[in-house]
């Protein structure tokens, strides 16, 4: 609903800030890294994600689109909600978290409050083949092409579990659907 909000920071705590836009103060949940960069009275633009719950509207904000994209990727994992995602993102810089996911190391993820070994393994399993770091810009990218590769493998008769395992082994440097599918088929042999 709200993609960006631009205004003046009127208050900041460890995990939230108030961004005043047009005379209205929006309470926005943020990572601790973002909180350290915000200063009271400073004009700021936040990329936001709005979550509607039964009894509350929660707004989550980030200084960069790549942070928002990663937040939404974490939220796509079964059992991870927005509060858990923001907690994970507060544990370390995004690039380190993505590298840990891509390498299958759950130690960094389990440092986050409320994230156990099983949940960390689920995050790795579901996101490992879907994330990449663009080294030139330090940006996190979601591999949308993996959905198409997954569908192609299913149509070839592979089970969902087999397809996920194959996708996990695809070279993360490959970007296009064609390249990723070719690499997946090579790894099957």
mmCIF file with all atom_site columns, C-alpha atoms in Angstrom:
data_model
loop_
_atom_site.group_PDB
_atom_site.id
_atom_site.type_symbol
_atom_site.label_atom_id
_atom_site.label_alt_id
_atom_site.label_comp_id
_atom_site.label_asym_id
_atom_site.label_entity_id
_atom_site.label_seq_id
_atom_site.pdbx_PDB_ins_code
_atom_site.Cartn_x
_atom_site.Cartn_y
_atom_site.Cartn_z
_atom_site.occupancy
_atom_site.B_iso_or_equiv
_atom_site.pdbx_formal_charge
_atom_site.auth_seq_id
_atom_site.auth_comp_id
_atom_site.auth_asym_id
_atom_site.auth_atom_id
_atom_site.pdbx_PDB_model_num
ATOM 1   C CA . UNK A 1 1   ? 0.000  0.000   0.000   1.00 0.00 ? 1   UNK A CA 1
ATOM 2   C CA . UNK A 1 2   ? 2.745  2.475   0.987   1.00 0.00 ? 2   UNK A CA 1
ATOM 3   C CA . UNK A 1 3   ? 5.934  1.831   -0.978  1.00 0.00 ? 3   UNK A CA 1
ATOM 4   C CA . UNK A 1 4   ? 7.894  4.828   0.290   1.00 0.00 ? 4   UNK A CA 1
ATOM 5   C CA . UNK A 1 5   ? 7.439  7.485   2.938   1.00 0.00 ? 5   UNK A CA 1
ATOM 6   C CA . UNK A 1 6   ? 9.529  10.638  2.964   1.00 0.00 ? 6   UNK A CA 1
ATOM 7   C CA . UNK A 1 7   ? 9.563  12.997  5.895   1.00 0.00 ? 7   UNK A CA 1
ATOM 8   C CA . UNK A 1 8   ? 11.352 14.116  9.047   1.00 0.00 ? 8   UNK A CA 1
ATOM 9   C CA . UNK A 1 9   ? 12.470 11.790  11.838  1.00 0.00 ? 9   UNK A CA 1
ATOM 10  C CA . UNK A 1 10  ? 10.868 13.002  15.070  1.00 0.00 ? 10  UNK A CA 1
ATOM 11  C CA . UNK A 1 11  ? 11.895 10.130  17.337  1.00 0.00 ? 11  UNK A CA 1
ATOM 12  C CA . UNK A 1 12  ? 14.011 6.981   17.109  1.00 0.00 ? 12  UNK A CA 1
ATOM 13  C CA . UNK A 1 13  ? 14.354 4.036   19.470  1.00 0.00 ? 13  UNK A CA 1
ATOM 14  C CA . UNK A 1 14  ? 16.298 0.805   19.041  1.00 0.00 ? 14  UNK A CA 1
ATOM 15  C CA . UNK A 1 15  ? 13.792 -0.946  16.775  1.00 0.00 ? 15  UNK A CA 1
ATOM 16  C CA . UNK A 1 16  ? 11.355 1.759   15.649  1.00 0.00 ? 16  UNK A CA 1
ATOM 17  C CA . UNK A 1 17  ? 11.192 5.356   14.517  1.00 0.00 ? 17  UNK A CA 1
ATOM 18  C CA . UNK A 1 18  ? 8.545  8.005   13.988  1.00 0.00 ? 18  UNK A CA 1
ATOM 19  C CA . UNK A 1 19  ? 8.599  9.533   10.517  1.00 0.00 ? 19  UNK A CA 1
ATOM 20  C CA . UNK A 1 20  ? 6.474  12.680  10.206  1.00 0.00 ? 20  UNK A CA 1
ATOM 21  C CA . UNK A 1 21  ? 4.952  13.054  6.750   1.00 0.00 ? 21  UNK A CA 1
ATOM 22  C CA . UNK A 1 22  ? 2.553  15.921  6.082   1.00 0.00 ? 22  UNK A CA 1
ATOM 23  C CA . UNK A 1 23  ? 1.837  16.469  9.767   1.00 0.00 ? 23  UNK A CA 1
ATOM 24  C CA . UNK A 1 24  ? 1.171  12.769  10.465  1.00 0.00 ? 24  UNK A CA 1
ATOM 25  C CA . UNK A 1 25  ? 3.684  10.738  12.481  1.00 0.00 ? 25  UNK A CA 1
ATOM 26  C CA . UNK A 1 26  ? 4.061  7.153   11.261  1.00 0.00 ? 26  UNK A CA 1
ATOM 27  C CA . UNK A 1 27  ? 5.558  4.657   13.703  1.00 0.00 ? 27  UNK A CA 1
ATOM 28  C CA . UNK A 1 28  ? 7.792  2.430   11.588  1.00 0.00 ? 28  UNK A CA 1
ATOM 29  C CA . UNK A 1 29  ? 9.564  -0.737  12.758  1.00 0.00 ? 29  UNK A CA 1
ATOM 30  C CA . UNK A 1 30  ? 13.207 -0.761  11.647  1.00 0.00 ? 30  UNK A CA 1
ATOM 31  C CA . UNK A 1 31  ? 16.364 -2.848  12.022  1.00 0.00 ? 31  UNK A CA 1
ATOM 32  C CA . UNK A 1 32  ? 18.963 -1.837  14.589  1.00 0.00 ? 32  UNK A CA 1
ATOM 33  C CA . UNK A 1 33  ? 21.332 -1.036  11.694  1.00 0.00 ? 33  UNK A CA 1
ATOM 34  C CA . UNK A 1 34  ? 18.809 1.423   10.249  1.00 0.00 ? 34  UNK A CA 1
ATOM 35  C CA . UNK A 1 35  ? 18.188 2.907   13.702  1.00 0.00 ? 35  UNK A CA 1
ATOM 36  C CA . UNK A 1 36  ? 21.889 3.752   14.052  1.00 0.00 ? 36  UNK A CA 1
ATOM 37  C CA . UNK A 1 37  ? 21.828 5.707   10.770  1.00 0.00 ? 37  UNK A CA 1
ATOM 38  C CA . UNK A 1 38  ? 18.734 7.820   11.515  1.00 0.00 ? 38  UNK A CA 1
ATOM 39  C CA . UNK A 1 39  ? 19.014 11.176  13.268  1.00 0.00 ? 39  UNK A CA 1
ATOM 40  C CA . UNK A 1 40  ? 16.244 13.175  14.876  1.00 0.00 ? 40  UNK A CA 1
ATOM 41  C CA . UNK A 1 41  ? 15.215 16.163  12.755  1.00 0.00 ? 41  UNK A CA 1
ATOM 42  C CA . UNK A 1 42  ? 16.753 14.726  9.585   1.00 0.00 ? 42  UNK A CA 1
ATOM 43  C CA . UNK A 1 43  ? 14.742 14.344  6.368   1.00 0.00 ? 43  UNK A CA 1
ATOM 44  C CA . UNK A 1 44  ? 14.627 10.674  5.363   1.00 0.00 ? 44  UNK A CA 1
ATOM 45  C CA . UNK A 1 45  ? 13.037 8.402   2.770   1.00 0.00 ? 45  UNK A CA 1
ATOM 46  C CA . UNK A 1 46  ? 12.042 4.899   3.874   1.00 0.00 ? 46  UNK A CA 1
ATOM 47  C CA . UNK A 1 47  ? 10.972 1.996   1.654   1.00 0.00 ? 47  UNK A CA 1
ATOM 48  C CA . UNK A 1 48  ? 8.076  0.426   3.483   1.00 0.00 ? 48  UNK A CA 1
ATOM 49  C CA . UNK A 1 49  ? 6.003  -2.692  3.818   1.00 0.00 ? 49  UNK A CA 1
ATOM 50  C CA . UNK A 1 50  ? 2.591  -2.608  5.515   1.00 0.00 ? 50  UNK A CA 1
ATOM 51  C CA . UNK A 1 51  ? 1.301  -5.683  7.351   1.00 0.00 ? 51  UNK A CA 1
ATOM 52  C CA . UNK A 1 52  ? -2.343 -5.887  8.298   1.00 0.00 ? 52  UNK A CA 1
ATOM 53  C CA . UNK A 1 53  ? -3.169 -8.079  11.270  1.00 0.00 ? 53  UNK A CA 1
ATOM 54  C CA . UNK A 1 54  ? -6.461 -8.709  12.970  1.00 0.00 ? 54  UNK A CA 1
ATOM 55  C CA . UNK A 1 55  ? -5.954 -5.958  15.528  1.00 0.00 ? 55  UNK A CA 1
ATOM 56  C CA . UNK A 1 56  ? -3.094 -3.862  14.153  1.00 0.00 ? 56  UNK A CA 1
ATOM 57  C CA . UNK A 1 57  ? -1.468 -2.235  11.155  1.00 0.00 ? 57  UNK A CA 1
ATOM 58  C CA . UNK A 1 58  ? 2.316  -2.593  11.246  1.00 0.00 ? 58  UNK A CA 1
ATOM 59  C CA . UNK A 1 59  ? 4.673  -0.590  9.061   1.00 0.00 ? 59  UNK A CA 1
ATOM 60  C CA . UNK A 1 60  ? 8.243  -1.787  8.421   1.00 0.00 ? 60  UNK A CA 1
ATOM 61  C CA . UNK A 1 61  ? 10.792 0.594   6.921   1.00 0.00 ? 61  UNK A CA 1
ATOM 62  C CA . UNK A 1 62  ? 14.182 0.360   5.235   1.00 0.00 ? 62  UNK A CA 1
ATOM 63  C CA . UNK A 1 63  ? 16.702 2.851   3.864   1.00 0.00 ? 63  UNK A CA 1
ATOM 64  C CA . UNK A 1 64  ? 17.254 0.878   0.639   1.00 0.00 ? 64  UNK A CA 1
ATOM 65  C CA . UNK A 1 65  ? 15.071 -1.111  -1.758  1.00 0.00 ? 65  UNK A CA 1
ATOM 66  C CA . UNK A 1 66  ? 17.402 -4.095  -1.468  1.00 0.00 ? 66  UNK A CA 1
ATOM 67  C CA . UNK A 1 67  ? 16.660 -4.260  2.273   1.00 0.00 ? 67  UNK A CA 1
ATOM 68  C CA . UNK A 1 68  ? 12.925 -4.227  1.572   1.00 0.00 ? 68  UNK A CA 1
ATOM 69  C CA . UNK A 1 69  ? 13.351 -6.954  -1.053  1.00 0.00 ? 69  UNK A CA 1
ATOM 70  C CA . UNK A 1 70  ? 15.307 -9.143  1.374   1.00 0.00 ? 70  UNK A CA 1
ATOM 71  C CA . UNK A 1 71  ? 12.727 -8.519  4.116   1.00 0.00 ? 71  UNK A CA 1
ATOM 72  C CA . UNK A 1 72  ? 9.962  -9.702  1.782   1.00 0.00 ? 72  UNK A CA 1
ATOM 73  C CA . UNK A 1 73  ? 12.027 -12.757 0.810   1.00 0.00 ? 73  UNK A CA 1
ATOM 74  C CA . UNK A 1 74  ? 12.418 -13.686 4.478   1.00 0.00 ? 74  UNK A CA 1
ATOM 75  C CA . UNK A 1 75  ? 8.676  -13.222 4.992   1.00 0.00 ? 75  UNK A CA 1
ATOM 76  C CA . UNK A 1 76  ? 8.000  -15.687 2.191   1.00 0.00 ? 76  UNK A CA 1
ATOM 77  C CA . UNK A 1 77  ? 9.557  -18.470 4.283   1.00 0.00 ? 77  UNK A CA 1
ATOM 78  C CA . UNK A 1 78  ? 6.994  -20.641 6.051   1.00 0.00 ? 78  UNK A CA 1
ATOM 79  C CA . UNK A 1 79  ? 6.939  -19.745 9.762   1.00 0.00 ? 79  UNK A CA 1
ATOM 80  C CA . UNK A 1 80  ? 8.752  -16.410 9.417   1.00 0.00 ? 80  UNK A CA 1
ATOM 81  C CA . UNK A 1 81  ? 6.665  -13.328 10.010  1.00 0.00 ? 81  UNK A CA 1
ATOM 82  C CA . UNK A 1 82  ? 7.639  -9.678  9.747   1.00 0.00 ? 82  UNK A CA 1
ATOM 83  C CA . UNK A 1 83  ? 8.848  -9.447  13.364  1.00 0.00 ? 83  UNK A CA 1
ATOM 84  C CA . UNK A 1 84  ? 11.116 -12.471 12.953  1.00 0.00 ? 84  UNK A CA 1
ATOM 85  C CA . UNK A 1 85  ? 12.383 -11.114 9.630   1.00 0.00 ? 85  UNK A CA 1
ATOM 86  C CA . UNK A 1 86  ? 13.293 -7.741  11.159  1.00 0.00 ? 86  UNK A CA 1
ATOM 87  C CA . UNK A 1 87  ? 15.026 -9.539  14.063  1.00 0.00 ? 87  UNK A CA 1
ATOM 88  C CA . UNK A 1 88  ? 17.095 -11.633 11.645  1.00 0.00 ? 88  UNK A CA 1
ATOM 89  C CA . UNK A 1 89  ? 18.030 -8.526  9.651   1.00 0.00 ? 89  UNK A CA 1
ATOM 90  C CA . UNK A 1 90  ? 19.184 -6.828  12.858  1.00 0.00 ? 90  UNK A CA 1
ATOM 91  C CA . UNK A 1 91  ? 21.669 -9.642  13.590  1.00 0.00 ? 91  UNK A CA 1
ATOM 92  C CA . UNK A 1 92  ? 24.169 -8.689  10.859  1.00 0.00 ? 92  UNK A CA 1
ATOM 93  C CA . UNK A 1 93  ? 24.517 -6.780  7.587   1.00 0.00 ? 93  UNK A CA 1
ATOM 94  C CA . UNK A 1 94  ? 22.324 -8.239  4.819   1.00 0.00 ? 94  UNK A CA 1
ATOM 95  C CA . UNK A 1 95  ? 25.301 -9.311  2.722   1.00 0.00 ? 95  UNK A CA 1
ATOM 96  C CA . UNK A 1 96  ? 26.570 -11.523 5.581   1.00 0.00 ? 96  UNK A CA 1
ATOM 97  C CA . UNK A 1 97  ? 23.130 -13.042 6.126   1.00 0.00 ? 97  UNK A CA 1
ATOM 98  C CA . UNK A 1 98  ? 22.717 -13.798 2.407   1.00 0.00 ? 98  UNK A CA 1
ATOM 99  C CA . UNK A 1 99  ? 26.222 -15.298 2.262   1.00 0.00 ? 99  UNK A CA 1
ATOM 100 C CA . UNK A 1 100 ? 25.388 -17.513 5.265   1.00 0.00 ? 100 UNK A CA 1
ATOM 101 C CA . UNK A 1 101 ? 22.152 -18.655 3.593   1.00 0.00 ? 101 UNK A CA 1
ATOM 102 C CA . UNK A 1 102 ? 23.906 -19.378 0.291   1.00 0.00 ? 102 UNK A CA 1
ATOM 103 C CA . UNK A 1 103 ? 26.652 -21.345 2.066   1.00 0.00 ? 103 UNK A CA 1
ATOM 104 C CA . UNK A 1 104 ? 24.153 -23.254 4.231   1.00 0.00 ? 104 UNK A CA 1
ATOM 105 C CA . UNK A 1 105 ? 25.554 -21.945 7.525   1.00 0.00 ? 105 UNK A CA 1
ATOM 106 C CA . UNK A 1 106 ? 22.831 -21.565 10.130  1.00 0.00 ? 106 UNK A CA 1
ATOM 107 C CA . UNK A 1 107 ? 24.986 -20.194 12.999  1.00 0.00 ? 107 UNK A CA 1
ATOM 108 C CA . UNK A 1 108 ? 24.415 -16.549 12.053  1.00 0.00 ? 108 UNK A CA 1
ATOM 109 C CA . UNK A 1 109 ? 20.655 -17.065 11.742  1.00 0.00 ? 109 UNK A CA 1
ATOM 110 C CA . UNK A 1 110 ? 20.366 -18.802 15.124  1.00 0.00 ? 110 UNK A CA 1
ATOM 111 C CA . UNK A 1 111 ? 21.959 -15.763 16.804  1.00 0.00 ? 111 UNK A CA 1
ATOM 112 C CA . UNK A 1 112 ? 18.669 -13.945 16.193  1.00 0.00 ? 112 UNK A CA 1
ATOM 113 C CA . UNK A 1 113 ? 16.245 -14.056 19.119  1.00 0.00 ? 113 UNK A CA 1
ATOM 114 C CA . UNK A 1 114 ? 13.539 -16.678 18.567  1.00 0.00 ? 114 UNK A CA 1
ATOM 115 C CA . UNK A 1 115 ? 15.237 -18.386 15.604  1.00 0.00 ? 115 UNK A CA 1
ATOM 116 C CA . UNK A 1 116 ? 16.142 -21.990 16.359  1.00 0.00 ? 116 UNK A CA 1
ATOM 117 C CA . UNK A 1 117 ? 18.121 -24.518 14.358  1.00 0.00 ? 117 UNK A CA 1
ATOM 118 C CA . UNK A 1 118 ? 15.065 -25.931 12.553  1.00 0.00 ? 118 UNK A CA 1
ATOM 119 C CA . UNK A 1 119 ? 13.817 -22.499 11.528  1.00 0.00 ? 119 UNK A CA 1
ATOM 120 C CA . UNK A 1 120 ? 17.301 -21.520 10.343  1.00 0.00 ? 120 UNK A CA 1
ATOM 121 C CA . UNK A 1 121 ? 17.465 -24.705 8.247   1.00 0.00 ? 121 UNK A CA 1
ATOM 122 C CA . UNK A 1 122 ? 14.040 -23.906 6.758   1.00 0.00 ? 122 UNK A CA 1
ATOM 123 C CA . UNK A 1 123 ? 15.229 -20.406 5.796   1.00 0.00 ? 123 UNK A CA 1
ATOM 124 C CA . UNK A 1 124 ? 18.312 -21.892 4.135   1.00 0.00 ? 124 UNK A CA 1
ATOM 125 C CA . UNK A 1 125 ? 16.282 -24.559 2.321   1.00 0.00 ? 125 UNK A CA 1
ATOM 126 C CA . UNK A 1 126 ? 13.678 -22.128 0.988   1.00 0.00 ? 126 UNK A CA 1
ATOM 127 C CA . UNK A 1 127 ? 15.945 -19.172 0.112   1.00 0.00 ? 127 UNK A CA 1
ATOM 128 C CA . UNK A 1 128 ? 19.292 -20.705 -0.785  1.00 0.00 ? 128 UNK A CA 1
ATOM 129 C CA . UNK A 1 129 ? 18.714 -20.842 -4.537  1.00 0.00 ? 129 UNK A CA 1
ATOM 130 C CA . UNK A 1 130 ? 16.619 -17.683 -4.664  1.00 0.00 ? 130 UNK A CA 1
ATOM 131 C CA . UNK A 1 131 ? 19.094 -15.089 -3.408  1.00 0.00 ? 131 UNK A CA 1
ATOM 132 C CA . UNK A 1 132 ? 22.244 -13.629 -4.873  1.00 0.00 ? 132 UNK A CA 1
ATOM 133 C CA . UNK A 1 133 ? 24.581 -10.752 -4.096  1.00 0.00 ? 133 UNK A CA 1
ATOM 134 C CA . UNK A 1 134 ? 25.464 -8.438  -6.947  1.00 0.00 ? 134 UNK A CA 1
ATOM 135 C CA . UNK A 1 135 ? 29.092 -7.855  -5.997  1.00 0.00 ? 135 UNK A CA 1
ATOM 136 C CA . UNK A 1 136 ? 29.452 -4.684  -8.029  1.00 0.00 ? 136 UNK A CA 1
ATOM 137 C CA . UNK A 1 137 ? 26.716 -2.917  -6.096  1.00 0.00 ? 137 UNK A CA 1
ATOM 138 C CA . UNK A 1 138 ? 26.529 -5.078  -2.958  1.00 0.00 ? 138 UNK A CA 1
ATOM 139 C CA . UNK A 1 139 ? 22.855 -5.607  -3.729  1.00 0.00 ? 139 UNK A CA 1
ATOM 140 C CA . UNK A 1 140 ? 20.757 -8.578  -2.759  1.00 0.00 ? 140 UNK A CA 1
ATOM 141 C CA . UNK A 1 141 ? 18.699 -9.961  -5.591  1.00 0.00 ? 141 UNK A CA 1
ATOM 142 C CA . UNK A 1 142 ? 15.879 -12.473 -5.501  1.00 0.00 ? 142 UNK A CA 1
ATOM 143 C CA . UNK A 1 143 ? 16.125 -15.128 -8.183  1.00 0.00 ? 143 UNK A CA 1
ATOM 144 C CA . UNK A 1 144 ? 12.640 -14.975 -9.716  1.00 0.00 ? 144 UNK A CA 1
ATOM 145 C CA . UNK A 1 145 ? 13.886 -17.228 -12.513 1.00 0.00 ? 145 UNK A CA 1
ATOM 146 C CA . UNK A 1 146 ? 14.064 -20.133 -10.048 1.00 0.00 ? 146 UNK A CA 1
ATOM 147 C CA . UNK A 1 147 ? 10.276 -20.324 -9.975  1.00 0.00 ? 147 UNK A CA 1
ATOM 148 C CA . UNK A 1 148 ? 10.308 -20.985 -13.707 1.00 0.00 ? 148 UNK A CA 1
ATOM 149 C CA . UNK A 1 149 ? 13.159 -23.494 -13.400 1.00 0.00 ? 149 UNK A CA 1
ATOM 150 C CA . UNK A 1 150 ? 11.235 -25.232 -10.598 1.00 0.00 ? 150 UNK A CA 1
ATOM 151 C CA . UNK A 1 151 ? 8.099  -25.458 -12.774 1.00 0.00 ? 151 UNK A CA 1
ATOM 152 C CA . UNK A 1 152 ? 10.145 -26.808 -15.694 1.00 0.00 ? 152 UNK A CA 1
ATOM 153 C CA . UNK A 1 153 ? 11.692 -29.529 -13.523 1.00 0.00 ? 153 UNK A CA 1
ATOM 154 C CA . UNK A 1 154 ? 8.268  -30.515 -12.175 1.00 0.00 ? 154 UNK A CA 1
ATOM 155 C CA . UNK A 1 155 ? 6.908  -30.751 -15.725 1.00 0.00 ? 155 UNK A CA 1
ATOM 156 C CA . UNK A 1 156 ? 9.855  -33.056 -16.558 1.00 0.00 ? 156 UNK A CA 1
ATOM 157 C CA . UNK A 1 157 ? 8.673  -35.429 -13.828 1.00 0.00 ? 157 UNK A CA 1
ATOM 158 C CA . UNK A 1 158 ? 10.867 -34.496 -10.872 1.00 0.00 ? 158 UNK A CA 1
ATOM 159 C CA . UNK A 1 159 ? 9.315  -34.300 -7.409  1.00 0.00 ? 159 UNK A CA 1
ATOM 160 C CA . UNK A 1 160 ? 9.187  -30.970 -5.562  1.00 0.00 ? 160 UNK A CA 1
ATOM 161 C CA . UNK A 1 161 ? 11.933 -32.141 -3.205  1.00 0.00 ? 161 UNK A CA 1
ATOM 162 C CA . UNK A 1 162 ? 14.180 -33.223 -6.085  1.00 0.00 ? 162 UNK A CA 1
ATOM 163 C CA . UNK A 1 163 ? 13.547 -29.950 -7.927  1.00 0.00 ? 163 UNK A CA 1
ATOM 164 C CA . UNK A 1 164 ? 14.465 -27.893 -4.833  1.00 0.00 ? 164 UNK A CA 1
ATOM 165 C CA . UNK A 1 165 ? 17.694 -29.874 -4.364  1.00 0.00 ? 165 UNK A CA 1
ATOM 166 C CA . UNK A 1 166 ? 18.654 -29.402 -7.999  1.00 0.00 ? 166 UNK A CA 1
ATOM 167 C CA . UNK A 1 167 ? 17.950 -25.645 -7.840  1.00 0.00 ? 167 UNK A CA 1
ATOM 168 C CA . UNK A 1 168 ? 20.098 -25.322 -4.699  1.00 0.00 ? 168 UNK A CA 1
ATOM 169 C CA . UNK A 1 169 ? 23.098 -26.590 -6.678  1.00 0.00 ? 169 UNK A CA 1
ATOM 170 C CA . UNK A 1 170 ? 22.710 -24.140 -9.587  1.00 0.00 ? 170 UNK A CA 1
ATOM 171 C CA . UNK A 1 171 ? 25.602 -21.713 -9.999  1.00 0.00 ? 171 UNK A CA 1
ATOM 172 C CA . UNK A 1 172 ? 24.430 -18.479 -8.258  1.00 0.00 ? 172 UNK A CA 1
ATOM 173 C CA . UNK A 1 173 ? 26.285 -16.353 -10.827 1.00 0.00 ? 173 UNK A CA 1
ATOM 174 C CA . UNK A 1 174 ? 23.854 -17.421 -13.553 1.00 0.00 ? 174 UNK A CA 1
ATOM 175 C CA . UNK A 1 175 ? 20.918 -14.997 -13.887 1.00 0.00 ? 175 UNK A CA 1
ATOM 176 C CA . UNK A 1 176 ? 18.660 -15.867 -16.825 1.00 0.00 ? 176 UNK A CA 1
ATOM 177 C CA . UNK A 1 177 ? 16.077 -18.656 -16.789 1.00 0.00 ? 177 UNK A CA 1
ATOM 178 C CA . UNK A 1 178 ? 17.743 -20.339 -19.786 1.00 0.00 ? 178 UNK A CA 1
ATOM 179 C CA . UNK A 1 179 ? 21.188 -20.368 -18.163 1.00 0.00 ? 179 UNK A CA 1
ATOM 180 C CA . UNK A 1 180 ? 19.837 -21.587 -14.829 1.00 0.00 ? 180 UNK A CA 1
ATOM 181 C CA . UNK A 1 181 ? 17.715 -24.324 -16.444 1.00 0.00 ? 181 UNK A CA 1
ATOM 182 C CA . UNK A 1 182 ? 20.664 -25.503 -18.577 1.00 0.00 ? 182 UNK A CA 1
ATOM 183 C CA . UNK A 1 183 ? 22.863 -25.654 -15.464 1.00 0.00 ? 183 UNK A CA 1
ATOM 184 C CA . UNK A 1 184 ? 20.152 -27.535 -13.541 1.00 0.00 ? 184 UNK A CA 1
ATOM 185 C CA . UNK A 1 185 ? 19.838 -30.121 -16.319 1.00 0.00 ? 185 UNK A CA 1
ATOM 186 C CA . UNK A 1 186 ? 23.637 -30.540 -16.424 1.00 0.00 ? 186 UNK A CA 1
ATOM 187 C CA . UNK A 1 187 ? 23.711 -31.214 -12.687 1.00 0.00 ? 187 UNK A CA 1
ATOM 188 C CA . UNK A 1 188 ? 21.072 -33.956 -12.957 1.00 0.00 ? 188 UNK A CA 1
ATOM 189 C CA . UNK A 1 189 ? 23.354 -36.278 -14.945 1.00 0.00 ? 189 UNK A CA 1
#
